[in-house]
């Protein structure tokens, strides 16, 4: 049986329609006109215990609104959410014991007190037994590397330190589900890696279910085999990340570092405008429809001494744009056929 069940979930918000023309601001003030907008529209999915699911889509798509209904902050306009047998917006307290929530852009920590005191407050609020508290602190501090700043007041922490402390705080009460909204936004590469490692470890050892919102493809690659894509409130895709990437990522950037520069003429003859030169670094935009990154790298190996190679895939926002493009084309084609 599925652990999380979301069925035909819909949330409408009332928004004001702005008039134009003379005295419009005055008219809007005296007699405001409203319309209902679907922030989330007829969304259904199920998630099993222990899954890590990426929830992705452009800004304003409805991700946070969905999560707020799952957390119990918002009541759906229609449809339903059930999490481990609990309806979150009807029983917020019971639900809050089961969940941990982290928003990358906002902290839950107390600004003026040292990190460790915040953790103790969490222990008090959630009534966490001493043994569990100590075991968790020890394990989390180790994986996240937070020992060196547990006595520092939160306001003095760097963004990366703050994020690690936030993650730790959100998991002290052993939640069954964690909602992570952009947990790696703005972090350095090594901190991102630590955060990913932590999420992975918690999921592996405790079967914690993870719902992750992100724009970072590397987060998805490292953590999620399944992604759900939402746009304008509607679910566009729910399935394997690998399928999405295979079918909708149009190109890769291959960066080759060579020992000594090659004549530009020669590079242009082979790659045309797809190559960008940066001293001994050559960046080639490889169109996956036409050739493979392997062929591109093979050419460099044949023609120069290659010191290093990096391949960067299309980022997830572009994958999604390509996906919409395909849907729109399909719509246009079916409209054309109908005429
Ligand atoms: N409290 C609110 N009142 C009115 N409109 C809202 C409110 N919260 C979100 N919206 C609107 O709902 C849509 C979805 O927002 P959101 O769920 O925050 O998107 P995302 O998290 O995917 O960026 C947006 O058009 C947003 O402006
Ligand atoms: Mg959001």
Short mmCIF file of N, CA and C and ligand atoms in Angstrom, two decimals, residues 11-15 37-40 55-68 74 181-182 213 215 230-233, ligand 1:
data_model
loop_
_atom_site.label_atom_id
_atom_site.label_comp_id
_atom_site.label_asym_id
_atom_site.label_seq_id
_atom_site.Cartn_x
_atom_site.Cartn_y
_atom_site.Cartn_z
N UNK A 11 -5.77 23.41 -5.70
CA UNK A 11 -5.79 24.59 -4.82
C UNK A 11 -6.00 25.83 -5.67
N UNK A 12 -7.07 26.55 -5.34
CA UNK A 12 -7.32 27.81 -6.04
C UNK A 12 -7.01 28.96 -5.11
N UNK A 13 -6.41 29.99 -5.67
CA UNK A 13 -6.22 31.23 -4.93
C UNK A 13 -7.04 32.31 -5.61
N UNK A 14 -7.54 33.21 -4.78
CA UNK A 14 -8.27 34.35 -5.31
C UNK A 14 -7.22 35.40 -5.66
N UNK A 15 -7.25 35.91 -6.87
CA UNK A 15 -6.32 37.01 -7.14
C UNK A 15 -7.06 38.17 -7.76
N UNK A 37 -7.63 31.49 -9.44
CA UNK A 37 -6.55 30.92 -10.24
C UNK A 37 -6.16 29.56 -9.65
N UNK A 38 -5.99 28.57 -10.52
CA UNK A 38 -5.57 27.25 -10.03
C UNK A 38 -4.05 27.24 -9.85
N UNK A 39 -3.60 27.20 -8.60
CA UNK A 39 -2.16 27.08 -8.35
C UNK A 39 -1.74 25.63 -8.50
N UNK A 40 -2.64 24.71 -8.10
CA UNK A 40 -2.44 23.27 -8.29
C UNK A 40 -3.75 22.72 -8.84
N UNK A 55 10.75 16.81 -7.19
CA UNK A 55 9.53 17.52 -7.63
C UNK A 55 9.99 18.80 -8.30
N UNK A 56 9.89 18.82 -9.61
CA UNK A 56 10.52 19.92 -10.34
C UNK A 56 9.54 20.63 -11.27
N UNK A 57 9.96 21.82 -11.69
CA UNK A 57 9.12 22.62 -12.58
C UNK A 57 9.53 24.07 -12.46
N UNK A 58 9.11 24.91 -13.41
CA UNK A 58 9.52 26.33 -13.39
C UNK A 58 8.98 27.07 -12.17
N UNK A 59 9.47 28.27 -11.93
CA UNK A 59 8.97 29.09 -10.82
C UNK A 59 7.49 29.37 -11.01
N UNK A 60 6.74 29.27 -9.94
CA UNK A 60 5.31 29.54 -10.00
C UNK A 60 4.49 28.35 -10.49
N UNK A 61 5.12 27.19 -10.65
CA UNK A 61 4.45 26.01 -11.20
C UNK A 61 3.44 25.41 -10.23
N UNK A 62 3.70 25.58 -8.92
CA UNK A 62 2.78 25.00 -7.94
C UNK A 62 3.44 24.02 -6.98
N UNK A 63 4.77 23.96 -7.02
CA UNK A 63 5.50 23.00 -6.17
C UNK A 63 5.30 23.30 -4.69
N UNK A 64 5.57 24.54 -4.30
CA UNK A 64 5.46 24.88 -2.88
C UNK A 64 4.02 24.75 -2.39
N UNK A 65 3.07 25.10 -3.24
CA UNK A 65 1.66 24.99 -2.86
C UNK A 65 1.30 23.52 -2.60
N UNK A 66 1.77 22.63 -3.46
CA UNK A 66 1.54 21.19 -3.23
C UNK A 66 2.13 20.76 -1.90
N UNK A 67 3.39 21.17 -1.68
CA UNK A 67 4.07 20.77 -0.45
C UNK A 67 3.36 21.34 0.78
N UNK A 68 2.88 22.58 0.68
CA UNK A 68 2.17 23.18 1.82
C UNK A 68 0.90 22.39 2.15
N UNK A 74 -1.77 24.41 4.22
CA UNK A 74 -2.88 24.86 3.38
C UNK A 74 -3.92 23.75 3.26
N UNK A 181 12.89 21.93 0.18
CA UNK A 181 12.59 22.88 -0.89
C UNK A 181 13.88 23.63 -1.22
N UNK A 182 14.50 23.30 -2.34
CA UNK A 182 15.76 23.91 -2.78
C UNK A 182 16.86 23.87 -1.70
N UNK A 213 12.66 19.45 -3.91
CA UNK A 213 12.47 20.43 -4.96
C UNK A 213 13.82 21.04 -5.29
N UNK A 215 16.49 22.96 -8.67
CA UNK A 215 16.78 23.30 -10.07
C UNK A 215 18.14 22.73 -10.46
N UNK A 230 5.94 19.42 -12.72
CA UNK A 230 4.68 20.16 -12.68
C UNK A 230 4.87 21.48 -13.41
N UNK A 231 3.84 21.90 -14.13
CA UNK A 231 3.86 23.21 -14.77
C UNK A 231 2.47 23.79 -14.75
N UNK A 232 2.36 25.06 -14.43
CA UNK A 232 1.08 25.76 -14.34
C UNK A 232 0.03 24.91 -13.61
N UNK A 233 0.49 24.30 -12.51
CA UNK A 233 -0.43 23.58 -11.64
C UNK A 233 -0.72 22.15 -12.03
N1 LIG B 1 -0.92 32.67 -0.86
C1 LIG B 1 -1.11 32.84 -2.17
N2 LIG B 1 -2.06 33.67 -2.65
C2 LIG B 1 -2.26 33.84 -3.98
N3 LIG B 1 -1.55 33.21 -4.93
C3 LIG B 1 -0.57 32.36 -4.53
C4 LIG B 1 -0.28 32.14 -3.14
N4 LIG B 1 0.74 31.24 -3.05
C5 LIG B 1 1.07 30.93 -4.31
N5 LIG B 1 0.30 31.60 -5.21
C6 LIG B 1 0.37 31.49 -6.68
O1 LIG B 1 0.24 30.12 -7.01
C7 LIG B 1 1.11 29.75 -8.06
C8 LIG B 1 2.04 28.62 -7.62
O2 LIG B 1 2.98 29.09 -6.65
P1 LIG B 1 4.04 28.16 -5.92
O3 LIG B 1 3.36 26.93 -5.46
O4 LIG B 1 4.73 28.99 -4.90
O5 LIG B 1 5.04 27.79 -7.12
P2 LIG B 1 6.52 27.16 -7.08
O6 LIG B 1 6.82 26.74 -5.69
O7 LIG B 1 6.44 26.02 -8.05
O8 LIG B 1 7.44 28.22 -7.58
C9 LIG B 1 1.84 31.02 -8.45
O9 LIG B 1 1.15 31.60 -9.53
C10 LIG B 1 1.73 31.89 -7.22
O10 LIG B 1 1.77 33.24 -7.55
#
